[in-house]
CHARMM-style PDB file with segment names, atoms N, HN, CA, C and O in Angstrom:
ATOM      1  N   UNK     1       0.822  -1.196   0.000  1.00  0.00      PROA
ATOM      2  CA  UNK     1       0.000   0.000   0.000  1.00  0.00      PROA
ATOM      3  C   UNK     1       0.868   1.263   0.000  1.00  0.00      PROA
ATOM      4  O   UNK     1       0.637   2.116  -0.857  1.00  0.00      PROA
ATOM      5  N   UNK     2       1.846   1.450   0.892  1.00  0.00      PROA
ATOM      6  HN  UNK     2       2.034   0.757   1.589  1.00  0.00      PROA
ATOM      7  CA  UNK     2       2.879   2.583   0.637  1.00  0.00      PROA
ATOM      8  C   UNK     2       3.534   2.418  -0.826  1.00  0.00      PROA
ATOM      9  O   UNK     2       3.650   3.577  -1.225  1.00  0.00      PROA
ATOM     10  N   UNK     3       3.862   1.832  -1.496  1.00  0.00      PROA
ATOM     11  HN  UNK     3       3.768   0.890  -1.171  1.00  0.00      PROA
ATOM     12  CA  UNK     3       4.417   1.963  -2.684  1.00  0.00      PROA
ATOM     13  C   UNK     3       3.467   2.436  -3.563  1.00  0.00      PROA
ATOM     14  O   UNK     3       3.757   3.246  -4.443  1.00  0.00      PROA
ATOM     15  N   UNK     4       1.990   1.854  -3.347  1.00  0.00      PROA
ATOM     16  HN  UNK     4       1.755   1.196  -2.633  1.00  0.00      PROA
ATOM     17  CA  UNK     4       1.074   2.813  -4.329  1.00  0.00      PROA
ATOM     18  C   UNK     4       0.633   4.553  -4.037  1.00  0.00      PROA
ATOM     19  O   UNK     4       0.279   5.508  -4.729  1.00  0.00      PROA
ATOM     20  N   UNK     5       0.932   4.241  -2.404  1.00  0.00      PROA
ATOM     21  HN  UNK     5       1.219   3.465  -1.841  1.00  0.00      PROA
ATOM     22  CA  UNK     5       1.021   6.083  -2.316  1.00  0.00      PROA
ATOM     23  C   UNK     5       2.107   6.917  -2.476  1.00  0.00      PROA
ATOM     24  O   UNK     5       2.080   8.131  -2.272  1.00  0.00      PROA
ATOM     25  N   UNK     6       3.100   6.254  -2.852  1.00  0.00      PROA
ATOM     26  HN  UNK     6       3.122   5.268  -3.017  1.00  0.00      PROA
ATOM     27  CA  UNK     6       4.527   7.245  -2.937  1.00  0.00      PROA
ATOM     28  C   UNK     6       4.270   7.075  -4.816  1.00  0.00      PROA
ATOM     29  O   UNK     6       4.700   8.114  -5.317  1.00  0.00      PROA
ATOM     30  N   UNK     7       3.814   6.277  -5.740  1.00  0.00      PROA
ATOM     31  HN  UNK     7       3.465   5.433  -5.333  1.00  0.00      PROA
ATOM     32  CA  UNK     7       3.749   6.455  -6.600  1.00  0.00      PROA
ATOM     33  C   UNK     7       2.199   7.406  -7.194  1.00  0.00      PROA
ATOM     34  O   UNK     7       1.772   7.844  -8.262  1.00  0.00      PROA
ATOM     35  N   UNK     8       1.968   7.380  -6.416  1.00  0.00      PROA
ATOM     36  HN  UNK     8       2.315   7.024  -5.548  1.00  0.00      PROA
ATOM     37  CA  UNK     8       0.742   8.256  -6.674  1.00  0.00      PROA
ATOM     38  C   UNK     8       1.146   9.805  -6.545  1.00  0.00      PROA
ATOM     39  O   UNK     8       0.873  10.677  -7.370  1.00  0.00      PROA
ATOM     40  N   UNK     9       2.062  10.020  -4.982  1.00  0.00      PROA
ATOM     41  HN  UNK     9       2.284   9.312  -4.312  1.00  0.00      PROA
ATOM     42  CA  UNK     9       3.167  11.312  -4.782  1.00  0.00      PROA
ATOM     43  C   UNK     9       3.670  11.801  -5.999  1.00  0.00      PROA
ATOM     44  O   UNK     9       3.700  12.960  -6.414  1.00  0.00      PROA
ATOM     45  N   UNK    10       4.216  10.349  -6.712  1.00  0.00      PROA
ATOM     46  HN  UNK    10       4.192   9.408  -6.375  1.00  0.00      PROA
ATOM     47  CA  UNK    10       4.965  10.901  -7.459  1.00  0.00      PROA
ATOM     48  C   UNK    10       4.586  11.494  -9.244  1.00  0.00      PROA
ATOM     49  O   UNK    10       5.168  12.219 -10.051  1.00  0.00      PROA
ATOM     50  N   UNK    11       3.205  10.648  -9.231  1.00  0.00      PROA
ATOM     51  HN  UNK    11       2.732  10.058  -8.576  1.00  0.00      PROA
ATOM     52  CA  UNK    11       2.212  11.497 -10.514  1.00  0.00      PROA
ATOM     53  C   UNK    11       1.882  12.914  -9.993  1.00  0.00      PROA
ATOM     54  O   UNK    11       2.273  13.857 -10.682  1.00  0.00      PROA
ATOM     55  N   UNK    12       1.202  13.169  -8.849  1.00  0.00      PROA
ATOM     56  HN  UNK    12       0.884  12.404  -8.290  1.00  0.00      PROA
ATOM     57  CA  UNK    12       0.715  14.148  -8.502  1.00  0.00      PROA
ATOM     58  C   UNK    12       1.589  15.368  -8.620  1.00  0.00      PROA
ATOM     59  O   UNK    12       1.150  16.509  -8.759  1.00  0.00      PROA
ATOM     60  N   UNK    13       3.330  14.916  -8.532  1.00  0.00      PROA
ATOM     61  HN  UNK    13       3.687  13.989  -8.419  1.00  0.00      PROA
ATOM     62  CA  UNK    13       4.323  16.032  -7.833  1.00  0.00      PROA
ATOM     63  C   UNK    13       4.474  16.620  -9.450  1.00  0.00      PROA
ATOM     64  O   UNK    13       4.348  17.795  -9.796  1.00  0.00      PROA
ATOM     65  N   UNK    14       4.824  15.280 -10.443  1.00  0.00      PROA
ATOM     66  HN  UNK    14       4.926  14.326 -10.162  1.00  0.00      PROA
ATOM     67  CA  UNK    14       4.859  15.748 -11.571  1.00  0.00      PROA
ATOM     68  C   UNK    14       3.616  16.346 -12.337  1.00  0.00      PROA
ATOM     69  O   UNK    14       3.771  17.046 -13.338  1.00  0.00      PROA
ATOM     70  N   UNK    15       2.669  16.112 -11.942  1.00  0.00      PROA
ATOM     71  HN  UNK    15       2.543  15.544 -11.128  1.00  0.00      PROA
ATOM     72  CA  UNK    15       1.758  17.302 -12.740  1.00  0.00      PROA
ATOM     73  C   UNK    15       1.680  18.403 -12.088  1.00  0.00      PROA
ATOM     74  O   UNK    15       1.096  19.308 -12.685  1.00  0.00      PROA
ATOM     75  N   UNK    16       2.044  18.614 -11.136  1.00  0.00      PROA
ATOM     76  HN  UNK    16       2.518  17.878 -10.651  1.00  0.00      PROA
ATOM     77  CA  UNK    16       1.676  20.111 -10.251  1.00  0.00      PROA
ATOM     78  C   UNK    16       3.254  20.845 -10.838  1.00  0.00      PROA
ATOM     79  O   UNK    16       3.439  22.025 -10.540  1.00  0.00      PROA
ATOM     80  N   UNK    17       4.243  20.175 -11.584  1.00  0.00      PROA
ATOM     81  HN  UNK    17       4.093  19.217 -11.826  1.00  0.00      PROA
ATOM     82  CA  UNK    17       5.324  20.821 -12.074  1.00  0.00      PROA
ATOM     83  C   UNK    17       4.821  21.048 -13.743  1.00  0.00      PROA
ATOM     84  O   UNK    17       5.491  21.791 -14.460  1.00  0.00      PROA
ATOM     85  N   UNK    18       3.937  20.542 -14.132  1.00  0.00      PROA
ATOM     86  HN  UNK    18       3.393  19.938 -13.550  1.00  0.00      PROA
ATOM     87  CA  UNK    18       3.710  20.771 -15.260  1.00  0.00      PROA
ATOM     88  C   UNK    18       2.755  21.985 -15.336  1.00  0.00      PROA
ATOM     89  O   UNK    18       2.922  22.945 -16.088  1.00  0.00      PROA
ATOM     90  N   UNK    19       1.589  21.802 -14.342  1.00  0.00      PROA
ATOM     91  HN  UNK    19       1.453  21.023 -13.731  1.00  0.00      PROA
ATOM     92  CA  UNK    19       1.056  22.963 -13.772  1.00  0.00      PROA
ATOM     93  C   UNK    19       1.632  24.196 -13.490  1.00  0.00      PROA
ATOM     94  O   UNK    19       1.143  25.222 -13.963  1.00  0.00      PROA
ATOM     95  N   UNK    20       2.340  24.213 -12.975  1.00  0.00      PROA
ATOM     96  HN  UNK    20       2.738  23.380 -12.590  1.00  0.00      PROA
ATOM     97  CA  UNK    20       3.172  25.443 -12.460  1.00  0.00      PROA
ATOM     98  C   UNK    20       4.043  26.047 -13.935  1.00  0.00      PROA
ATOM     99  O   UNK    20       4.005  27.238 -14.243  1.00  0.00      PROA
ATOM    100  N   UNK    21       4.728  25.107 -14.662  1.00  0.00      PROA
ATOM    101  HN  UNK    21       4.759  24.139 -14.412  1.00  0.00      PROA
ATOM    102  CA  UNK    21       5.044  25.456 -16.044  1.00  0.00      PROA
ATOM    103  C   UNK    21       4.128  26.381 -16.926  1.00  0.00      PROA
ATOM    104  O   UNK    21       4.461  27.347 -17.613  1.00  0.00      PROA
ATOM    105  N   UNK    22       3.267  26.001 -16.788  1.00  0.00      PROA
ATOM    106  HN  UNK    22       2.996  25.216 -16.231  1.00  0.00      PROA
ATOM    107  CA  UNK    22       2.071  26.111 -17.738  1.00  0.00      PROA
ATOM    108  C   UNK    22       1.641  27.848 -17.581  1.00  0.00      PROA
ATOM    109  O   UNK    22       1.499  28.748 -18.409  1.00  0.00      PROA
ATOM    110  N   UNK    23       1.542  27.786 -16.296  1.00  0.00      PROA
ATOM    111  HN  UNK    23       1.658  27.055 -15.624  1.00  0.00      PROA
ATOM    112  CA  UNK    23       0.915  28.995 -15.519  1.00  0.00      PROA
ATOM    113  C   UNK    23       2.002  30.148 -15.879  1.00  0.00      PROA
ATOM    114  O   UNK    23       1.872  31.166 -16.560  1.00  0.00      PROA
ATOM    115  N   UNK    24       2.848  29.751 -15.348  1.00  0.00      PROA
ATOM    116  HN  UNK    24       2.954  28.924 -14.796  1.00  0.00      PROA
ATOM    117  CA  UNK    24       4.236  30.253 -15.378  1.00  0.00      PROA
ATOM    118  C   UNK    24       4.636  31.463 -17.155  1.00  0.00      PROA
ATOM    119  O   UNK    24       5.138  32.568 -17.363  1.00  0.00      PROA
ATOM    120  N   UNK    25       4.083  30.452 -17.919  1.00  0.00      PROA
ATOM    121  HN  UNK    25       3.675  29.555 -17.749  1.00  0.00      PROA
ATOM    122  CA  UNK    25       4.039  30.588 -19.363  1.00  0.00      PROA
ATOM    123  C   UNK    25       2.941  31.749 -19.621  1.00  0.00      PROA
ATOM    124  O   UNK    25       3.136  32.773 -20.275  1.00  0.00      PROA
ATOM    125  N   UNK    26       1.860  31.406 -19.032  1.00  0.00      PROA
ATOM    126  HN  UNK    26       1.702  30.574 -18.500  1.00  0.00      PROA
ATOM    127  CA  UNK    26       0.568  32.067 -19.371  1.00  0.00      PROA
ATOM    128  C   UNK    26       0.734  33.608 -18.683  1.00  0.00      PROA
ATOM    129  O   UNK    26      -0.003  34.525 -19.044  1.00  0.00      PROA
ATOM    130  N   UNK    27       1.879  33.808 -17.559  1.00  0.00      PROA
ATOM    131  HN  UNK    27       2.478  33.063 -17.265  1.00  0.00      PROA
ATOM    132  CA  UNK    27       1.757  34.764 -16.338  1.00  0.00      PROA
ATOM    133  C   UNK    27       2.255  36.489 -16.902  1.00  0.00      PROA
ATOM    134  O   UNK    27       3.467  36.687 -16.822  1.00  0.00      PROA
ATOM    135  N   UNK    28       1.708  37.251 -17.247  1.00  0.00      PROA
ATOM    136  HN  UNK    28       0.724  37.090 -17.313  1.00  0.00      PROA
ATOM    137  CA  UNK    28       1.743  38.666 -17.194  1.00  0.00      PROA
ATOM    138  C   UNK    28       3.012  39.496 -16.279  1.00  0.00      PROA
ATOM    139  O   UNK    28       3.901  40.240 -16.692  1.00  0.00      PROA
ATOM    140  N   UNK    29       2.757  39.130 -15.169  1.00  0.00      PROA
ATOM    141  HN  UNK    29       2.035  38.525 -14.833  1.00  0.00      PROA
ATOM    142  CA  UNK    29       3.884  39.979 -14.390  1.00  0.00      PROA
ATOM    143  C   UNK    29       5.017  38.640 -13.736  1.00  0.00      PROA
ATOM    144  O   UNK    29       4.786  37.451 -13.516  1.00  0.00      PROA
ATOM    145  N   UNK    30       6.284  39.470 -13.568  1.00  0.00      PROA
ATOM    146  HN  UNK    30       6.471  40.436 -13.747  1.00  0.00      PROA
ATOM    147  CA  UNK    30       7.425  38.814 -12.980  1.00  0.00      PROA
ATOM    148  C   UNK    30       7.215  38.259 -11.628  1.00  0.00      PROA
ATOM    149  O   UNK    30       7.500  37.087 -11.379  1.00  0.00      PROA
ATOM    150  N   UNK    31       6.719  39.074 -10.735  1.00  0.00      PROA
ATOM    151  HN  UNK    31       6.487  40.026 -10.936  1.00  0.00      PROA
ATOM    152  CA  UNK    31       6.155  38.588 -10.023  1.00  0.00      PROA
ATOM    153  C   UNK    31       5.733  36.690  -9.478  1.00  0.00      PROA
ATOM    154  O   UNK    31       6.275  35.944  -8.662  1.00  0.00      PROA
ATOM    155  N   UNK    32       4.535  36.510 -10.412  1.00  0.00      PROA
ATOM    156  HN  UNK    32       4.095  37.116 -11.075  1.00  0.00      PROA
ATOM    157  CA  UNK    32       3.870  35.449 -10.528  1.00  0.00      PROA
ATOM    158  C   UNK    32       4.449  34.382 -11.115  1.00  0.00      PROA
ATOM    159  O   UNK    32       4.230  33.249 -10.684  1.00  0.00      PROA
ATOM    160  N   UNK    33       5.481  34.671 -12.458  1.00  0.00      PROA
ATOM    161  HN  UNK    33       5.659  35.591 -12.807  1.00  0.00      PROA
ATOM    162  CA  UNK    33       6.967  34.136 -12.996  1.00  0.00      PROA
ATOM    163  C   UNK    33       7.192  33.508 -11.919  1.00  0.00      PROA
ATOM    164  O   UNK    33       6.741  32.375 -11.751  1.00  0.00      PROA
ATOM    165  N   UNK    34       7.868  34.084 -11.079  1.00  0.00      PROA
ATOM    166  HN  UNK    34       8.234  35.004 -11.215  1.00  0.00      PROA
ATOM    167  CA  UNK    34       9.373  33.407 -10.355  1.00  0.00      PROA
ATOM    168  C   UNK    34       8.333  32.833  -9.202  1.00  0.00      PROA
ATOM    169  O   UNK    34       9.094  32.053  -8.629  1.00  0.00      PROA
ATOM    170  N   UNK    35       7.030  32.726  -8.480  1.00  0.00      PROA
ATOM    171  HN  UNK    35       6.412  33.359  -8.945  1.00  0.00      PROA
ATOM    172  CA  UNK    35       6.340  32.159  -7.924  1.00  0.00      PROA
ATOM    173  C   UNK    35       5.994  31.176  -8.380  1.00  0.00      PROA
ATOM    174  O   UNK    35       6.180  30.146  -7.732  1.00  0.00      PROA
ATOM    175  N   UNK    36       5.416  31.123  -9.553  1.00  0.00      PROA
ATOM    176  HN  UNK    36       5.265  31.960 -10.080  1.00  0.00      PROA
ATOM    177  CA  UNK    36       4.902  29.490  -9.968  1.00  0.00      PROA
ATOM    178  C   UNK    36       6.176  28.377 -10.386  1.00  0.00      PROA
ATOM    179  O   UNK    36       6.230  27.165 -10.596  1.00  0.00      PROA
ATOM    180  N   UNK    37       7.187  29.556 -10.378  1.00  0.00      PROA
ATOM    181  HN  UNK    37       7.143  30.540 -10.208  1.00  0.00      PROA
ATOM    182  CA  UNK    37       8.573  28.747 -10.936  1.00  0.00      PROA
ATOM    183  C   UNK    37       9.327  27.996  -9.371  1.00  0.00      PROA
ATOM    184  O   UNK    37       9.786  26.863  -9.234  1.00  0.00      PROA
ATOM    185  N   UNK    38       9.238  28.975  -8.482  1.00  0.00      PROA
ATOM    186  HN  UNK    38       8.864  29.896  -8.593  1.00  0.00      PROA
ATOM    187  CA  UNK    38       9.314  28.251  -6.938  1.00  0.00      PROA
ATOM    188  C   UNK    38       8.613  27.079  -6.640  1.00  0.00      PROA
ATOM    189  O   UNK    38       8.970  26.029  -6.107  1.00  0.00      PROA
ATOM    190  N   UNK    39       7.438  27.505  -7.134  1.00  0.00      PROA
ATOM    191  HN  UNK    39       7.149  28.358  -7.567  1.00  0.00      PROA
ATOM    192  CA  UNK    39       6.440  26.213  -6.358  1.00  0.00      PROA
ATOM    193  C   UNK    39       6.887  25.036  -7.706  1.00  0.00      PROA
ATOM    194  O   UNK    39       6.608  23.864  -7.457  1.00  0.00      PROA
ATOM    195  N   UNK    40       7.244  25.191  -8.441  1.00  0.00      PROA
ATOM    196  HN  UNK    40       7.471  26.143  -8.643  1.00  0.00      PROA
ATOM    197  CA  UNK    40       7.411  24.041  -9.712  1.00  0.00      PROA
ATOM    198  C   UNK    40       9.198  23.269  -9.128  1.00  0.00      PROA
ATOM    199  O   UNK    40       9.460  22.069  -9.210  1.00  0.00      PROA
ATOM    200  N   UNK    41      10.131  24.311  -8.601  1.00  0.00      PROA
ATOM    201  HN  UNK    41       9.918  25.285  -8.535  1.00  0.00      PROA
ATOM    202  CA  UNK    41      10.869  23.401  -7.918  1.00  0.00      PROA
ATOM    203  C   UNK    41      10.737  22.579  -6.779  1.00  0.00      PROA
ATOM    204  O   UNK    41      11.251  21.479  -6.577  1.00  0.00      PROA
ATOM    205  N   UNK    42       9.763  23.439  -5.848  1.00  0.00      PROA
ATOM    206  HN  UNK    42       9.346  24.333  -6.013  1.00  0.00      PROA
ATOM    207  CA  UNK    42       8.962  22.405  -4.745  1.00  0.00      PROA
ATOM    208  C   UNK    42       8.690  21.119  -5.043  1.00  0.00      PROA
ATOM    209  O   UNK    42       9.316  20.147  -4.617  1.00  0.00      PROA
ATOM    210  N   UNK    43       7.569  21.100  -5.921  1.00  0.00      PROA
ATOM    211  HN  UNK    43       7.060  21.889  -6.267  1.00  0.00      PROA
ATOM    212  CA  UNK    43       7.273  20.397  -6.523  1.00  0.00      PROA
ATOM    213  C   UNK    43       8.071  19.531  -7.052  1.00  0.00      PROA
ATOM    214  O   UNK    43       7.528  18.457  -6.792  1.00  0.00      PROA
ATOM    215  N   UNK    44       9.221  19.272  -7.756  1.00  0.00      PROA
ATOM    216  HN  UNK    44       9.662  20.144  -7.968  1.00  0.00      PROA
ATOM    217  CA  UNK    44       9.925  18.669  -8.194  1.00  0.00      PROA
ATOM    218  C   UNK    44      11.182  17.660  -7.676  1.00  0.00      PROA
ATOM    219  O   UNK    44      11.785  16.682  -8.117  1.00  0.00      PROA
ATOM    220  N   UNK    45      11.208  18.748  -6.125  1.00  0.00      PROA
ATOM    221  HN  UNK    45      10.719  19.544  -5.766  1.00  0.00      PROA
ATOM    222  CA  UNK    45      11.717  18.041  -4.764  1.00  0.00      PROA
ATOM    223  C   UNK    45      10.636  17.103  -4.624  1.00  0.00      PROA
ATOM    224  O   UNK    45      10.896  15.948  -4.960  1.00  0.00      PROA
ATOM    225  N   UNK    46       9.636  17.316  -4.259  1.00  0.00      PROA
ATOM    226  HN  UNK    46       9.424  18.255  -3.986  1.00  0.00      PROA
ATOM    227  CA  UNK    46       9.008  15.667  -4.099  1.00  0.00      PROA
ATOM    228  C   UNK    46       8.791  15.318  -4.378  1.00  0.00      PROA
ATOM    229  O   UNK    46       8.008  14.621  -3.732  1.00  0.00      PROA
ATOM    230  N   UNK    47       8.933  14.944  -5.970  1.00  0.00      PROA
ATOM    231  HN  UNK    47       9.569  15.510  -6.494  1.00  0.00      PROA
ATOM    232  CA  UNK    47       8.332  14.005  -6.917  1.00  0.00      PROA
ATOM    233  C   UNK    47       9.808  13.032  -6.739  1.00  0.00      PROA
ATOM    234  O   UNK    47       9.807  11.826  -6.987  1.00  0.00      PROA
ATOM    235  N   UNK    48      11.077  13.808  -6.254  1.00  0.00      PROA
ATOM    236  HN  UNK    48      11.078  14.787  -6.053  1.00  0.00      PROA
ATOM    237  CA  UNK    48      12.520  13.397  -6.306  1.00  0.00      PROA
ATOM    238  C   UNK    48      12.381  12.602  -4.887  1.00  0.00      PROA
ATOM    239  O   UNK    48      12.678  11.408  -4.891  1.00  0.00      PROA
ATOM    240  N   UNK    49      11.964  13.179  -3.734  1.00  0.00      PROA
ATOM    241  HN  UNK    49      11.722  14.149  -3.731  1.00  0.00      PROA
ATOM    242  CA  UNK    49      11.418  12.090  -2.340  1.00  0.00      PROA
ATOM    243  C   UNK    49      10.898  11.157  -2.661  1.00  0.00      PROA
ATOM    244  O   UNK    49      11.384  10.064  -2.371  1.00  0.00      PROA
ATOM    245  N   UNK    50       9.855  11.253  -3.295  1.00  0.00      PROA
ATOM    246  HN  UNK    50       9.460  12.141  -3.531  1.00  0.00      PROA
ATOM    247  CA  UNK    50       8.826   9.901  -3.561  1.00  0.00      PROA
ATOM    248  C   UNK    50       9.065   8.583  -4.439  1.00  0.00      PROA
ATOM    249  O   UNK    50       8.731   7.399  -4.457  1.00  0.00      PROA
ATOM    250  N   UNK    51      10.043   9.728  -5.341  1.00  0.00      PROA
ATOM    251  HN  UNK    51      10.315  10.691  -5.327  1.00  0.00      PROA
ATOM    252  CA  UNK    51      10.741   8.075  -6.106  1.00  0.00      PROA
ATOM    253  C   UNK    51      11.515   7.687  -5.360  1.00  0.00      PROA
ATOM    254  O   UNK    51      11.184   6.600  -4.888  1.00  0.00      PROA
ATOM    255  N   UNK    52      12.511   8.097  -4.976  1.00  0.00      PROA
ATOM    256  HN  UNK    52      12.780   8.980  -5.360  1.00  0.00      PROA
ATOM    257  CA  UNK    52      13.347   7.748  -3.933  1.00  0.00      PROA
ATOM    258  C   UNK    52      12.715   6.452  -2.791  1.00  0.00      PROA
ATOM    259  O   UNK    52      13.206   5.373  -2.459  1.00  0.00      PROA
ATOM    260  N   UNK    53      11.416   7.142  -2.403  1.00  0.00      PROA
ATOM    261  HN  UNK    53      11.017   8.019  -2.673  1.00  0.00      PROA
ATOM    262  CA  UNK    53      10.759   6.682  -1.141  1.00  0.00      PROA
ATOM    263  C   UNK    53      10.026   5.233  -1.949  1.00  0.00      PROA
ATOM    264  O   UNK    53       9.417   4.377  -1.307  1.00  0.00      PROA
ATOM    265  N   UNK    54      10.211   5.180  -3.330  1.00  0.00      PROA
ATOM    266  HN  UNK    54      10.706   5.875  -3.852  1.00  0.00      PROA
ATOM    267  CA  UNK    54       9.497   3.595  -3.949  1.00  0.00      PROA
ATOM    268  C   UNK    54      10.897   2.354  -3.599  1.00  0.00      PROA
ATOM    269  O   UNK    54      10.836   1.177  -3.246  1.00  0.00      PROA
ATOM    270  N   UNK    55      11.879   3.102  -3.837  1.00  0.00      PROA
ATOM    271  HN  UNK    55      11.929   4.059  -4.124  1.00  0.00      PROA
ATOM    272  CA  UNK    55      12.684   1.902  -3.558  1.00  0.00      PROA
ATOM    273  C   UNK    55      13.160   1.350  -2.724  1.00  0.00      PROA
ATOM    274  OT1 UNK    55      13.785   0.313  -2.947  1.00  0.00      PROA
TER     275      UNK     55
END
């Protein structure tokens, strides 16, 4: 059961980095740039925990 929730972590982490890309792209001010670009490295830290955490 933990291996299906750390792989589930780890879909979720990667779409919320694709998300944050996306936004990031779409975003008007600098501001909101370098915010969705923060939360997209967040994000990318735990998609990097969670695989980690499958093996």
């Amino acid at each position: 059961m933990r291996r299906i929730a750390t792989q589930i972590g780890v879909v979720v982490s990667a779409f919320v980095v694709f998300l944050c890309g996306w936004l990031a792209m779409r975003a008007d001010a600098w501001p909101k740039v370098i915010l969705y670009s923060l939360l997209a490295l967040v994000a990318a830290g735990l998609a990097s925990y969670f695989r980690r955490a499958t093996r």
